[in-house]
Short mmCIF file of C-alpha atoms and ligand atoms in Angstrom, two decimals:
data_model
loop_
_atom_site.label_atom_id
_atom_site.label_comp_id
_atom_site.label_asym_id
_atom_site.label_seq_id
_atom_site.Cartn_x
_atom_site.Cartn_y
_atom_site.Cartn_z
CA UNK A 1 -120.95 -15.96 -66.75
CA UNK A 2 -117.33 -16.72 -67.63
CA UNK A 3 -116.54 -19.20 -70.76
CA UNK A 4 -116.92 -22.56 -69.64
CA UNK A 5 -114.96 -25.49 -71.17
CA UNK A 6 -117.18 -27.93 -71.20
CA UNK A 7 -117.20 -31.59 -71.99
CA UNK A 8 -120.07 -33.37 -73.75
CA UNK A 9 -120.07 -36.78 -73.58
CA UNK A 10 -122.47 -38.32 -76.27
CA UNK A 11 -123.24 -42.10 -75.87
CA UNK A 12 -124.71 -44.72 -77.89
CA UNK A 13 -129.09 -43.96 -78.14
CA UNK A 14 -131.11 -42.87 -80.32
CA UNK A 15 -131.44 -39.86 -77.97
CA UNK A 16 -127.84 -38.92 -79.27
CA UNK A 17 -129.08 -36.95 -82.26
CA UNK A 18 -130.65 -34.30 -79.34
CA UNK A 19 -126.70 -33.87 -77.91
CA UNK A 20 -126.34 -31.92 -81.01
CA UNK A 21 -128.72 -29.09 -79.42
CA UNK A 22 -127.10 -29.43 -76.31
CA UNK A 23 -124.07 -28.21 -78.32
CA UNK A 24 -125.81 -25.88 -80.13
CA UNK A 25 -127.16 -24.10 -76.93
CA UNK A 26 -123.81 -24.60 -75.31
CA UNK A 27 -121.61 -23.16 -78.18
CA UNK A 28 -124.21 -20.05 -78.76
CA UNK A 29 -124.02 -19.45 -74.97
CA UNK A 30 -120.06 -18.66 -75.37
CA UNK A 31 -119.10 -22.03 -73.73
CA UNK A 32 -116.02 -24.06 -75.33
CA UNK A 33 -117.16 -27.33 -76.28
CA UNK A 34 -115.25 -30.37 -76.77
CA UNK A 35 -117.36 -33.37 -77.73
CA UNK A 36 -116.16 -36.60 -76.63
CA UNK A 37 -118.42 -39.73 -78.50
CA UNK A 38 -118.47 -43.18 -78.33
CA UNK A 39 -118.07 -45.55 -81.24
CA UNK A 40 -121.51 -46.76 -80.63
CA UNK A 41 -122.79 -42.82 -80.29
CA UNK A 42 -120.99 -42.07 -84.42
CA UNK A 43 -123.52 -44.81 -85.75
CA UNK A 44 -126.41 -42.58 -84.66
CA UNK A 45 -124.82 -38.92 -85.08
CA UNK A 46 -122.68 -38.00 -88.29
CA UNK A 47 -118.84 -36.54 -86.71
CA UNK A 48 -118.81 -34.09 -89.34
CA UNK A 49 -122.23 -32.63 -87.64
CA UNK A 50 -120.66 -32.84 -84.32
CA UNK A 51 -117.43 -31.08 -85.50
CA UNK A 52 -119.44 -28.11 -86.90
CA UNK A 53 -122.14 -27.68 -84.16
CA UNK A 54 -119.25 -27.47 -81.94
CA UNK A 55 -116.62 -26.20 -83.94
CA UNK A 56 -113.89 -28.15 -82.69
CA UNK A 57 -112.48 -31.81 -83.10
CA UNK A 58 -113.88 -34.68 -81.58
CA UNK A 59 -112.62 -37.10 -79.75
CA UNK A 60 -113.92 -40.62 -80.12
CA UNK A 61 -110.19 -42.70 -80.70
CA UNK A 62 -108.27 -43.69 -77.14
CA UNK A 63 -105.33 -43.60 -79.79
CA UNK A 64 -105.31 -40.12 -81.40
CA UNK A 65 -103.24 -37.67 -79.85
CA UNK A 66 -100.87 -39.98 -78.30
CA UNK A 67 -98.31 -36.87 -78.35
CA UNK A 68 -100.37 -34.54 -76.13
CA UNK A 69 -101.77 -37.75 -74.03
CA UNK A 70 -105.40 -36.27 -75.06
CA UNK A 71 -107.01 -39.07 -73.23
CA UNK A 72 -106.34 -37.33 -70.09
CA UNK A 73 -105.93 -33.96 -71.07
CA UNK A 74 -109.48 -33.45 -71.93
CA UNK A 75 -110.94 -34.58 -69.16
CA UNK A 76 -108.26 -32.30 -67.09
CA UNK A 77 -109.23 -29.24 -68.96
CA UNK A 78 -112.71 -29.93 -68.24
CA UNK A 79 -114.90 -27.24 -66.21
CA UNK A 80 -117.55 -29.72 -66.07
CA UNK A 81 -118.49 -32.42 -68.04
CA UNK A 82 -122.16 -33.88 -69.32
CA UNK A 83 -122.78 -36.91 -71.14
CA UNK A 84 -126.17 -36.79 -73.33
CA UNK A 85 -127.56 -39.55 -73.34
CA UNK A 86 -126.07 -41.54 -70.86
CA UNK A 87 -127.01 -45.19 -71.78
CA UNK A 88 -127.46 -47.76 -69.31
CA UNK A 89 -124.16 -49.20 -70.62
CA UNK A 90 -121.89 -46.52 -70.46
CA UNK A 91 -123.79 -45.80 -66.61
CA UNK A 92 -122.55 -48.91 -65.88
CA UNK A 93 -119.06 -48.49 -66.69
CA UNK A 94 -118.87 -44.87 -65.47
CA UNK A 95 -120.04 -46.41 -61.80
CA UNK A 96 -116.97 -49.33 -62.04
CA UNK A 97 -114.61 -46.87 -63.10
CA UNK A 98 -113.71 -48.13 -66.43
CA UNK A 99 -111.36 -46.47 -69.20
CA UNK A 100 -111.71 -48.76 -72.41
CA UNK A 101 -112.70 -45.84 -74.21
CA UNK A 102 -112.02 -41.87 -74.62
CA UNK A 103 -115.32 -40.97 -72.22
CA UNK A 104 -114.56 -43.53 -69.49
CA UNK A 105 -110.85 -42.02 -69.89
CA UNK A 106 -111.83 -38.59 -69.86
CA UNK A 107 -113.95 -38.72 -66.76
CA UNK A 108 -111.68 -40.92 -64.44
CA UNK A 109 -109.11 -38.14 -65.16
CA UNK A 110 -111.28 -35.39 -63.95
CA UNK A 111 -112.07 -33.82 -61.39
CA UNK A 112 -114.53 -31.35 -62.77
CA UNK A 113 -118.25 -31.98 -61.94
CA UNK A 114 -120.49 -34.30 -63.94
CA UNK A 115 -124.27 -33.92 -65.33
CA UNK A 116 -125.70 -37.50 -66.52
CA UNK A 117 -129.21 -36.83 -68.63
CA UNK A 118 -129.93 -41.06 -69.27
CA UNK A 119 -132.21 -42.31 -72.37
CA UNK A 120 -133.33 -45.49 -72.08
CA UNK A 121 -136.18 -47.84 -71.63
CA UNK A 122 -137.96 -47.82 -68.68
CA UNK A 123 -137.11 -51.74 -67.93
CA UNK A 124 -133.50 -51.01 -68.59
CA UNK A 125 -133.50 -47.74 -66.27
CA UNK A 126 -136.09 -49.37 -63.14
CA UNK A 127 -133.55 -52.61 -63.57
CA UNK A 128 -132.04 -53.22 -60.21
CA UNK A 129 -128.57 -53.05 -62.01
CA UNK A 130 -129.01 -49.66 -63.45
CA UNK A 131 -130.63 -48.26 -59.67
CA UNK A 132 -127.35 -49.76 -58.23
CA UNK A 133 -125.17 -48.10 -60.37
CA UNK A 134 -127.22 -44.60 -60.43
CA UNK A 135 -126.95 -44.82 -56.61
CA UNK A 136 -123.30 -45.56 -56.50
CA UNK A 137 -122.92 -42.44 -58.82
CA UNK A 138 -124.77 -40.41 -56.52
CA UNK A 139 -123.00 -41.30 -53.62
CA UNK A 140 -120.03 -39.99 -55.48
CA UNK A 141 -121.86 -36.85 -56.19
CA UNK A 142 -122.29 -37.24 -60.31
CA UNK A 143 -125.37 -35.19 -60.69
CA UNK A 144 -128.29 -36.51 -62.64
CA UNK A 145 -131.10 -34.76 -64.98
CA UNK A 146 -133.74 -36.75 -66.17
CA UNK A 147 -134.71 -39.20 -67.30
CA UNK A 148 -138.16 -38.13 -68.07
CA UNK A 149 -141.50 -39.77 -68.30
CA UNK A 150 -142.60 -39.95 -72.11
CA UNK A 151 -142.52 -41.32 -75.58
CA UNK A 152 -140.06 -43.83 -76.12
CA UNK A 153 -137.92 -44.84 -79.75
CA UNK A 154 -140.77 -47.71 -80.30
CA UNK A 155 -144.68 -47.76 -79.51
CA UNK A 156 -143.94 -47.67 -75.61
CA UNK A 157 -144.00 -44.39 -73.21
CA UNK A 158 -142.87 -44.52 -69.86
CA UNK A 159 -140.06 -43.29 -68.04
CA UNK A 160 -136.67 -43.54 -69.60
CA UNK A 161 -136.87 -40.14 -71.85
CA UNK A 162 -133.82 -37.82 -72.19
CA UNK A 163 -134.30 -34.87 -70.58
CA UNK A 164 -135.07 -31.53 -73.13
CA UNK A 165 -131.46 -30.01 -74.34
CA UNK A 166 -132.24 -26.60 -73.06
CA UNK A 167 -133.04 -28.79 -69.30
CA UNK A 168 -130.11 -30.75 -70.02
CA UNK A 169 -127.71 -27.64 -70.70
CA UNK A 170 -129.96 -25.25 -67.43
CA UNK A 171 -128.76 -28.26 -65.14
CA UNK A 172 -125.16 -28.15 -66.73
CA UNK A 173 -124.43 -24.24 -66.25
CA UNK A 174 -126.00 -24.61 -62.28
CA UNK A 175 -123.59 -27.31 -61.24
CA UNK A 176 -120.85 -25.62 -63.29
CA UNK A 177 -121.47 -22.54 -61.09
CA UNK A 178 -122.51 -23.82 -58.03
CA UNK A 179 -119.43 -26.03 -58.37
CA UNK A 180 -117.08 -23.10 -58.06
CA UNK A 181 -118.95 -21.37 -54.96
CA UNK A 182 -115.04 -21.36 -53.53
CA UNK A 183 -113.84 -19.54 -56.39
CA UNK A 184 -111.31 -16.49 -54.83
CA UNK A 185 -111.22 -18.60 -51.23
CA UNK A 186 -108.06 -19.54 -50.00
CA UNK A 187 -108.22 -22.92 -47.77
CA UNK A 188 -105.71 -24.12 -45.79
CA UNK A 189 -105.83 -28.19 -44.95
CA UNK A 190 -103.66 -30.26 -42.79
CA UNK A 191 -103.70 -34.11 -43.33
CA UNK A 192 -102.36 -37.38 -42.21
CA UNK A 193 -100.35 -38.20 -39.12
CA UNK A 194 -97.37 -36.60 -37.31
CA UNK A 195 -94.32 -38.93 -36.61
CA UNK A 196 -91.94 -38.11 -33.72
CA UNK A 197 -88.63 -39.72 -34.09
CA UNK A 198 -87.29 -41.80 -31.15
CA UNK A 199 -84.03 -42.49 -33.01
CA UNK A 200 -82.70 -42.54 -36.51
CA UNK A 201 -85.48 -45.59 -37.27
CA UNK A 202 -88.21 -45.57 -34.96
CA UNK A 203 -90.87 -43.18 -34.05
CA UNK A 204 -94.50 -42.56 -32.11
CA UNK A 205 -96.90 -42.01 -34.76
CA UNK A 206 -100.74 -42.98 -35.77
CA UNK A 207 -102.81 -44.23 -38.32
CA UNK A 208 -104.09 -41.25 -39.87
CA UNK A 209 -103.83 -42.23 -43.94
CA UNK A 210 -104.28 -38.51 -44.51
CA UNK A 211 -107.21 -39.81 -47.07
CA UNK A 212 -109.78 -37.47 -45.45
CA UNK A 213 -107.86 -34.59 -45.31
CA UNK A 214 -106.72 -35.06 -48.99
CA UNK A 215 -110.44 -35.38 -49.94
CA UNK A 216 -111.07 -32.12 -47.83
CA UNK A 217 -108.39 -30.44 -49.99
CA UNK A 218 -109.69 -32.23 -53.32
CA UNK A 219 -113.37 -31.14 -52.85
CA UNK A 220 -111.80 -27.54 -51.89
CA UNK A 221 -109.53 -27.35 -55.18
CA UNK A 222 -112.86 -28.65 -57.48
CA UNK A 223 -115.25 -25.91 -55.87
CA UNK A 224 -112.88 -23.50 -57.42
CA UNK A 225 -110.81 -22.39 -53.92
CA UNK A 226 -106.81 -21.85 -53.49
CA UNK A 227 -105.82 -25.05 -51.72
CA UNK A 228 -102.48 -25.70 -49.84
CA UNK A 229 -102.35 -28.87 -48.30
CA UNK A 230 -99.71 -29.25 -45.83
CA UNK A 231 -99.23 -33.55 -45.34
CA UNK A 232 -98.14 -35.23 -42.52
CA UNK A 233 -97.07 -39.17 -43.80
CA UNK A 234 -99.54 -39.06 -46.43
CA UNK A 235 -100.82 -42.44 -47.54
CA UNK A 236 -102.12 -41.47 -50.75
CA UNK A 237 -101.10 -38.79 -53.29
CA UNK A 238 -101.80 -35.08 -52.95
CA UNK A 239 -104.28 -33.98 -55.52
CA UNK A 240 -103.05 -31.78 -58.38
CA UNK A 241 -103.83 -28.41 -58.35
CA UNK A 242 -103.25 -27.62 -54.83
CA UNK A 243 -100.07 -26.49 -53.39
CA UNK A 244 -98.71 -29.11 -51.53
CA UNK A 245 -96.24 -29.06 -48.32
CA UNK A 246 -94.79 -32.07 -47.12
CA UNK A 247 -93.84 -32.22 -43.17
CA UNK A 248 -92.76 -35.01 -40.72
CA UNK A 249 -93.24 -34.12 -37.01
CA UNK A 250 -95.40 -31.75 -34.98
CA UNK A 251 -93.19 -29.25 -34.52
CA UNK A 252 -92.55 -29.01 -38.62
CA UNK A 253 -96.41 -28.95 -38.88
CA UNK A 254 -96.31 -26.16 -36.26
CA UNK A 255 -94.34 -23.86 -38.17
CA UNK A 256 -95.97 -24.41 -41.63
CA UNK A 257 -99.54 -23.95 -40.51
CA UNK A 258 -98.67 -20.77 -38.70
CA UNK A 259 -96.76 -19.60 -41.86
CA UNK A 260 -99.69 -20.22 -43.78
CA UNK A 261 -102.51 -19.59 -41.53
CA UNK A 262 -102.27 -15.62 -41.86
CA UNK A 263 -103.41 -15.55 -45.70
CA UNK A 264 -106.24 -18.44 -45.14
CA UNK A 265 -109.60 -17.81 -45.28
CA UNK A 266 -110.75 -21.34 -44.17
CA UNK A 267 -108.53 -23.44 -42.04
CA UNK A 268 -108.91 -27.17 -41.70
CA UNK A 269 -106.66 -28.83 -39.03
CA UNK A 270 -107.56 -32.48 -40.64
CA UNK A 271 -104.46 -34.33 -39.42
CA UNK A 272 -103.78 -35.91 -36.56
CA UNK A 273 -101.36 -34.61 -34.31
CA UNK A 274 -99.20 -36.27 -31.90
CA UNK A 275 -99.56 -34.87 -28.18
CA UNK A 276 -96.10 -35.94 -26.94
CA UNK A 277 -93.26 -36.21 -28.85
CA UNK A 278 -89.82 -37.86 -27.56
CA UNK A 279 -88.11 -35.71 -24.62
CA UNK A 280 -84.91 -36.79 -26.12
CA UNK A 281 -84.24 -38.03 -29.78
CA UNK A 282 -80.97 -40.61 -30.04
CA UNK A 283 -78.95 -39.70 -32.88
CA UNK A 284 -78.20 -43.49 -33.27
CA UNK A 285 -80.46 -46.52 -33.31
CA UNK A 286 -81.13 -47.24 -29.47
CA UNK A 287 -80.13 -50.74 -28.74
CA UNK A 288 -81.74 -53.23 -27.11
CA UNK A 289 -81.04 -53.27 -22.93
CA UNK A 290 -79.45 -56.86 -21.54
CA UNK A 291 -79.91 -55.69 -18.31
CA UNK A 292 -83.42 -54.61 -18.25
CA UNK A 293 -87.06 -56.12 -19.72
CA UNK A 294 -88.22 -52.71 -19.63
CA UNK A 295 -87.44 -49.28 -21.38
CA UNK A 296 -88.86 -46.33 -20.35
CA UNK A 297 -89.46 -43.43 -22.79
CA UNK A 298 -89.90 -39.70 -21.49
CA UNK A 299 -92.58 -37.79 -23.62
CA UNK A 300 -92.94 -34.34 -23.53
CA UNK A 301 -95.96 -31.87 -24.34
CA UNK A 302 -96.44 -31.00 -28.14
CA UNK A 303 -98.19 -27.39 -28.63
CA UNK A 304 -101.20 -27.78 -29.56
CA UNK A 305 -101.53 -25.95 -33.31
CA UNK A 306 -105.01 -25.74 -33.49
CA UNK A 307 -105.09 -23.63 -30.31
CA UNK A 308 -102.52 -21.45 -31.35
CA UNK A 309 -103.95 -20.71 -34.51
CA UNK A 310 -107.49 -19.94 -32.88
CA UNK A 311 -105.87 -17.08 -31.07
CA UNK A 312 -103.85 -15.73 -33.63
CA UNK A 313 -106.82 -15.55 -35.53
CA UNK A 314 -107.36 -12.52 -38.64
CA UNK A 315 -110.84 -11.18 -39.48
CA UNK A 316 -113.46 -13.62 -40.79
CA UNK A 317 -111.06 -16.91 -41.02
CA UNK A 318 -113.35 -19.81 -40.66
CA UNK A 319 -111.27 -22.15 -38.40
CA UNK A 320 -112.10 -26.04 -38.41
CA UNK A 321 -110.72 -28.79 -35.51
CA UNK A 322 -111.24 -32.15 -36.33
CA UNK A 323 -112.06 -34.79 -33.33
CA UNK A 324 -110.87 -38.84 -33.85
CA UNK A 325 -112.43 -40.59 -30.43
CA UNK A 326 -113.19 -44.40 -29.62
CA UNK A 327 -116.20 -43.53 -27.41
CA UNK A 328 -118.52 -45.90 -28.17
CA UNK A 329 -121.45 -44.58 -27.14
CA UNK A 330 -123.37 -41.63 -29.39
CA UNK A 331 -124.24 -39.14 -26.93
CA UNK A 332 -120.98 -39.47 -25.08
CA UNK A 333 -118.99 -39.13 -28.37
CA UNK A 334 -120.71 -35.64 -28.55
CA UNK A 335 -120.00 -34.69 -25.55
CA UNK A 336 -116.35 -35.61 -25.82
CA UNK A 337 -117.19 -32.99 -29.11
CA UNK A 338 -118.77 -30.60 -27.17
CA UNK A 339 -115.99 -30.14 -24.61
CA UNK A 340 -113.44 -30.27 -27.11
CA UNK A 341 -114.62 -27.31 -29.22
CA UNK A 342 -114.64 -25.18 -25.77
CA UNK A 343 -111.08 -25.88 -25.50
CA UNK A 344 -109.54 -25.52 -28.78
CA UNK A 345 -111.80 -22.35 -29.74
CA UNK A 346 -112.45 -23.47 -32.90
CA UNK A 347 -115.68 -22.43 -35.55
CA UNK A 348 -116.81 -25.66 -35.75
CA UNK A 349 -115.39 -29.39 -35.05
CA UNK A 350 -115.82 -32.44 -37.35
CA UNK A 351 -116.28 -35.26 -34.88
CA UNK A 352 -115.72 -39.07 -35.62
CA UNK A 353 -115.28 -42.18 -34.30
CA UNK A 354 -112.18 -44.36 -34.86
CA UNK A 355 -110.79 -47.68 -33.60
CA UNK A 356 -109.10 -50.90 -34.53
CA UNK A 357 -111.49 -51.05 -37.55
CA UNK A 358 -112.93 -47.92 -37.80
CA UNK A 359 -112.18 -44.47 -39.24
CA UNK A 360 -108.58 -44.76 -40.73
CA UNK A 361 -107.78 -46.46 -43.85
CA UNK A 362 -111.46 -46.56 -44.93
CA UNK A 363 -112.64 -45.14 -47.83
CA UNK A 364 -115.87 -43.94 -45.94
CA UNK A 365 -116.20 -41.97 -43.23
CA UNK A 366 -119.24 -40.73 -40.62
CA UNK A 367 -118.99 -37.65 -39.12
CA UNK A 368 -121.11 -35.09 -36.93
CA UNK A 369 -120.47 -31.50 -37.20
CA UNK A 370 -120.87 -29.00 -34.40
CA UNK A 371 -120.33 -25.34 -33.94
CA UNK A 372 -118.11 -23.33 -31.42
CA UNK A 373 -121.34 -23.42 -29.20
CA UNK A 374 -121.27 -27.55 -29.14
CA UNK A 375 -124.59 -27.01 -31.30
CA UNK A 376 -124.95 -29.90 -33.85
CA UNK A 377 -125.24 -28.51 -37.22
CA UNK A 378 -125.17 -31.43 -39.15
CA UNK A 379 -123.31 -35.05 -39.94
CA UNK A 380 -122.27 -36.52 -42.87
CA UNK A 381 -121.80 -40.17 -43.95
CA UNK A 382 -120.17 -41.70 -46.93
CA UNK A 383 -116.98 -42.00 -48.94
CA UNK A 384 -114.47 -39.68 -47.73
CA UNK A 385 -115.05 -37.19 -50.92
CA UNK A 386 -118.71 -36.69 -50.50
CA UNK A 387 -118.36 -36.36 -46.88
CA UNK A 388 -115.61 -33.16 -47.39
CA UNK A 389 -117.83 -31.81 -49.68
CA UNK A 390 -120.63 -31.63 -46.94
CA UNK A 391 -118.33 -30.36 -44.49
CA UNK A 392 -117.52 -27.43 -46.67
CA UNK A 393 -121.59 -26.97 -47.27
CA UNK A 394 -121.53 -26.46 -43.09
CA UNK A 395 -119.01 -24.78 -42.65
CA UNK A 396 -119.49 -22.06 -45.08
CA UNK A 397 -123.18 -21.96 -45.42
CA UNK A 398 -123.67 -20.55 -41.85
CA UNK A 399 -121.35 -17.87 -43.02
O1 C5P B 401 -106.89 -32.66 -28.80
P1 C5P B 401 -107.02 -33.45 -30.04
O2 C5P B 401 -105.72 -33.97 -30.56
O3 C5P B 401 -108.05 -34.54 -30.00
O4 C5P B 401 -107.60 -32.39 -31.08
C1 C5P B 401 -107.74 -32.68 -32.42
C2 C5P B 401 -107.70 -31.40 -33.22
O5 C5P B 401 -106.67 -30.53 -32.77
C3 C5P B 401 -107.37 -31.69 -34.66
O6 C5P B 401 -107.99 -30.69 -35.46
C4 C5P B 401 -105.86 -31.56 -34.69
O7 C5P B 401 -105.38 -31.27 -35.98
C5 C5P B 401 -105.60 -30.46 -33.70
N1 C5P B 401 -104.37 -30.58 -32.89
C6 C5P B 401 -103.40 -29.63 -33.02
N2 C5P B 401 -102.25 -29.70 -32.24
C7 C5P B 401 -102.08 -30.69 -31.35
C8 C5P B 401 -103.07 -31.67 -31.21
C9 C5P B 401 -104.20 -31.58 -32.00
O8 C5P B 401 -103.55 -28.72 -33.82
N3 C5P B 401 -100.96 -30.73 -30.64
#
């Protein structure tokens, strides 16, 4: 295995004085360790212990390394990250996203994987605000090992134990790994919406934020794959590390994607394309008619990308459509599905429902997956990261 940089995240439990094993194994396994620990985890583990175990500085003060803006740049440089022990405090502020100190920093600036191993009581872990926030960290696909059933710091045993350091550092190197199953894969993602200009102001566009497409390229990017994103009218940021391409209208997409396609092992045709675009375009703002309560616009036929991309098709490329429908009904949705993935040609076709409320801006999505045959091969529900991750499970596990 390659040298890993890893982060470990020590909180404040008794449990912290096992972290230093955890380092221990870590560092004599080859891995780079950079030890990020509370306040509260220094009043149980001596820094000078930490620093030697791991044989490089650690970070415990938001305001050290202003210069290099270390508060982020750990947490960037991260492979994957564990904290050991995880105590049901700093659970609870790793679930609501909070940065008022160098770990909650470090992992909201991440993207690399992370391994929780939580110490606590067994009241404190079985309370209904701990299984809230474990769940929510789940659903976000933070990986958990432990706790274990066992002797406690007092006279109780139950569950609540931190998992053994040699567990703790097994689960670490499998998600590491695992995390990077795209590593030497080049993926190709479209995202957002296409805009065709009626005049120097207006145009016919949709509602696509791009946010699912973005996560698709995201969750691509984190498993270790080349990612270029080409973005339609992105609502939200690209990620960093992928190589992104900014376009406005169909026919810009058009030209990108088949640019791209050639060199792409995995295509995924996330955005949504416009079908017609404006037969003519006025070079000035059209004015409004006196003589008429109507306009009339003439739309004419966009190619259809997906289809061309299908048939100029290299080798093993893994080609993914994407279907937005406001069927109602279940079985009718997948038939929509089913027909659709005749005509475009495509490997497989992520199939969801939108509508006035549905689908778009949301942070969540639902989806069902089927293959070129119209076979269900699975469905995914969620926020939109979680559910790109399981599309990328699908779609290259068959292969
Ligand atoms: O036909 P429909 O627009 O529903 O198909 C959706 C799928 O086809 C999406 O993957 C979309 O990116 C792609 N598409 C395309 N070119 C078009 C229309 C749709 O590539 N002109």
């Amino acid at each position: 295995m390659t040298a890993l940089n890893v982060v470990v995240g020590i909180s404040g439990g008794i449990a912290a004085y096992k972290a230093v094993s955890v380092i221990r194994e870590l560092v004599l396994a080859g891995h780079d360790v950079h030890v990020v620990a509370t306040s509260n985890a220094l009043k149980f583990v001596g820094l000078p212990t930490l620093e030697a175990i791991s044989r490089n500085p650690v970070h415990t003060d938001l305001y050290e390394g202003v210069d290099e803006v270390r508060h982020v740049s750990v947490g960037q440089a991260a492979d994957v990250i564990v904290v050991a022990p995880a105590t049901a405090n700093t659970i609870a502020k790793i679930a609501t996203g909070q940065a008022s100190d160098f770990l909650g920093n470090t992992i909201l600036a991440s993207t690399a994987p992370v391994v929780l191993a939580p110490a606590m009581h067994t009241e404190m872990w079985q309370n209904p605000a701990t299984v809230a926030n474990v769940e929510t960290l789940r659903s976000r696909g933070i990986r958990f090992v432990g706790p274990e059933s066992g002797q406690l710091t007092g006279s109780d045993s139950g569950l609540g134990r931190m998992s053994e350091p040699s567990d703790i550092v097994a689960a670490v190197l499998d998600v590491a790994v695992a995390s990077r199953d795209l590593a030497g894969r080049s993926v190709l993602v479209t995202a957002g919406g296409t805009r065709e200009p009626l005049d120097p102001v207006r145009f016919i566009g949709n509602r696509s934020s791009g946010k699912q497409g973005v996560a698709l390229a995201t969750a691509a990017a984190a498993r270790g794959a080349s990612v270029t994103l080409i973005g339609a009218n992105l609502e939200v940021a690209p990620p960093a590390g992928v190589r992104f391409i900014e376009v406005g209208t169909t026919l810009e997409l058009q030209s990108i994607v088949n640019a791209e396609a050639v060199t792409a092992d995995l295509i995924v045709m996330a955005a949504a394309v416009a079908d017609y675009r404006p037969a003519e375009t006025a070079q000035s703002k059209i004015k409004k008619r006196s003589d008429s309560s109507t306009l009339e616009l003439r739309l004419e036929e966009n190619p259809d990308i997906l289809r061309g991309v299908v048939a100029a098709r290299s080798g093993d490329q893994v080609i993914v459509g994407f279907a937005a429908e406001t069927e109602p009904d279940d079985a009718a949705l997948l038939e929509l599905g089913r027909a659709k993935v005749t005509r475009k040609g495509c490997d497989y076709l992520v199939v969801n429902r939108v509508g006035w409320t549905e689908g778009f801006a949301s942070d969540r999505n639902t989806v069902i997956v089927i293959n070129t045959a119209g076979d269900r091969v699975g469905e995914a529900s969620g926020s939109k990261l979680s559910v790109a991750h399981r599309i990328l499970d699908l779609v290259f596990a068959a292969r």
